[in-house]
């Protein structure tokens, strides 16, 4: 009887350890994904600003990035989009 109880305890300990390890791995994967998505988004923003006019200096690039962001906000809201059509 004693050996059966010992075997059960060992099995339970192994199961608990395995579960803890799996949880830690999942957290790391989620953090990596968030960082990668942010990094990719920042790369896309820099590429789009450089593609507009590659001959400008760094101060010009910052202005172009701000203009791109303003255009996106105008397109996202319908009211502002209609307003911009009136000015054209």
mmCIF file of C-alpha atoms in Angstrom:
data_model
loop_
_atom_site.group_PDB
_atom_site.id
_atom_site.type_symbol
_atom_site.label_atom_id
_atom_site.label_comp_id
_atom_site.label_asym_id
_atom_site.label_seq_id
_atom_site.Cartn_x
_atom_site.Cartn_y
_atom_site.Cartn_z
ATOM 1 C CA UNK A 1 0.000 0.000 0.000
ATOM 2 C CA UNK A 2 2.786 2.448 0.819
ATOM 3 C CA UNK A 3 4.448 2.088 -2.573
ATOM 4 C CA UNK A 4 1.199 2.843 -4.416
ATOM 5 C CA UNK A 5 0.741 6.064 -2.440
ATOM 6 C CA UNK A 6 4.316 7.124 -3.155
ATOM 7 C CA UNK A 7 3.864 6.507 -6.880
ATOM 8 C CA UNK A 8 0.682 8.583 -6.918
ATOM 9 C CA UNK A 9 2.410 11.471 -5.152
ATOM 10 C CA UNK A 10 5.280 11.400 -7.640
ATOM 11 C CA UNK A 11 2.869 11.449 -10.584
ATOM 12 C CA UNK A 12 0.957 14.392 -9.128
ATOM 13 C CA UNK A 13 4.167 16.349 -8.559
ATOM 14 C CA UNK A 14 5.258 15.756 -12.160
ATOM 15 C CA UNK A 15 1.895 16.920 -13.501
ATOM 16 C CA UNK A 16 1.992 20.110 -11.435
ATOM 17 C CA UNK A 17 5.518 20.938 -12.601
ATOM 18 C CA UNK A 18 4.609 20.430 -16.257
ATOM 19 C CA UNK A 19 1.601 22.747 -16.002
ATOM 20 C CA UNK A 20 3.656 25.538 -14.453
ATOM 21 C CA UNK A 21 6.275 25.351 -17.206
ATOM 22 C CA UNK A 22 3.659 25.578 -19.962
ATOM 23 C CA UNK A 23 2.112 28.722 -18.472
ATOM 24 C CA UNK A 24 5.473 30.502 -18.378
ATOM 25 C CA UNK A 25 6.160 29.720 -22.035
ATOM 26 C CA UNK A 26 2.794 31.119 -23.139
ATOM 27 C CA UNK A 27 3.417 34.441 -21.412
ATOM 28 C CA UNK A 28 6.768 34.849 -23.158
ATOM 29 C CA UNK A 29 5.247 34.164 -26.583
ATOM 30 C CA UNK A 30 2.530 36.790 -26.077
ATOM 31 C CA UNK A 31 5.050 39.439 -25.070
ATOM 32 C CA UNK A 32 7.189 38.721 -28.125
ATOM 33 C CA UNK A 33 4.214 39.026 -30.453
ATOM 34 C CA UNK A 34 3.254 42.424 -29.062
ATOM 35 C CA UNK A 35 6.796 43.728 -29.498
ATOM 36 C CA UNK A 36 7.007 42.405 -33.066
ATOM 37 C CA UNK A 37 3.700 43.999 -34.070
ATOM 38 C CA UNK A 38 4.780 47.365 -32.663
ATOM 39 C CA UNK A 39 8.194 47.116 -34.331
ATOM 40 C CA UNK A 40 6.686 46.224 -37.720
ATOM 41 C CA UNK A 41 4.217 49.114 -37.467
ATOM 42 C CA UNK A 42 7.019 51.584 -36.728
ATOM 43 C CA UNK A 43 9.000 50.261 -39.702
ATOM 44 C CA UNK A 44 6.014 50.751 -42.001
ATOM 45 C CA UNK A 45 5.596 54.337 -40.843
ATOM 46 C CA UNK A 46 9.257 55.162 -41.522
ATOM 47 C CA UNK A 47 9.151 53.479 -44.940
ATOM 48 C CA UNK A 48 6.051 55.418 -46.008
ATOM 49 C CA UNK A 49 7.574 58.737 -44.953
ATOM 50 C CA UNK A 50 10.835 58.006 -46.783
ATOM 51 C CA UNK A 51 9.028 56.892 -49.936
ATOM 52 C CA UNK A 52 7.224 60.246 -50.227
ATOM 53 C CA UNK A 53 10.360 62.336 -50.747
ATOM 54 C CA UNK A 54 13.756 60.672 -50.174
ATOM 55 C CA UNK A 55 15.742 63.880 -50.807
ATOM 56 C CA UNK A 56 14.531 65.718 -47.682
ATOM 57 C CA UNK A 57 16.471 65.830 -44.425
ATOM 58 C CA UNK A 58 15.331 64.384 -41.084
ATOM 59 C CA UNK A 59 13.299 67.470 -40.119
ATOM 60 C CA UNK A 60 11.367 67.220 -43.396
ATOM 61 C CA UNK A 61 10.636 63.557 -42.752
ATOM 62 C CA UNK A 62 9.084 64.346 -39.381
ATOM 63 C CA UNK A 63 6.737 66.868 -40.997
ATOM 64 C CA UNK A 64 5.709 64.343 -43.652
ATOM 65 C CA UNK A 65 4.986 61.717 -40.990
ATOM 66 C CA UNK A 66 2.697 64.162 -39.195
ATOM 67 C CA UNK A 67 0.891 64.914 -42.451
ATOM 68 C CA UNK A 68 0.381 61.195 -43.092
ATOM 69 C CA UNK A 69 -1.095 60.754 -39.619
ATOM 70 C CA UNK A 70 -3.461 63.700 -40.155
ATOM 71 C CA UNK A 71 -4.638 62.217 -43.456
ATOM 72 C CA UNK A 72 -5.358 58.896 -41.755
ATOM 73 C CA UNK A 73 -7.430 60.545 -39.023
ATOM 74 C CA UNK A 74 -9.396 62.485 -41.645
ATOM 75 C CA UNK A 75 -10.159 59.294 -43.576
ATOM 76 C CA UNK A 76 -11.209 57.419 -40.439
ATOM 77 C CA UNK A 77 -13.909 59.854 -39.352
ATOM 78 C CA UNK A 78 -16.746 60.326 -41.857
ATOM 79 C CA UNK A 79 -17.553 63.852 -40.733
ATOM 80 C CA UNK A 80 -14.021 65.095 -41.311
ATOM 81 C CA UNK A 81 -13.855 63.228 -44.627
ATOM 82 C CA UNK A 82 -16.989 65.005 -45.876
ATOM 83 C CA UNK A 83 -15.629 68.305 -44.656
ATOM 84 C CA UNK A 84 -12.387 67.796 -46.592
ATOM 85 C CA UNK A 85 -14.380 67.114 -49.799
ATOM 86 C CA UNK A 86 -16.088 70.514 -49.465
ATOM 87 C CA UNK A 87 -12.727 72.287 -49.403
ATOM 88 C CA UNK A 88 -11.680 70.585 -52.646
#
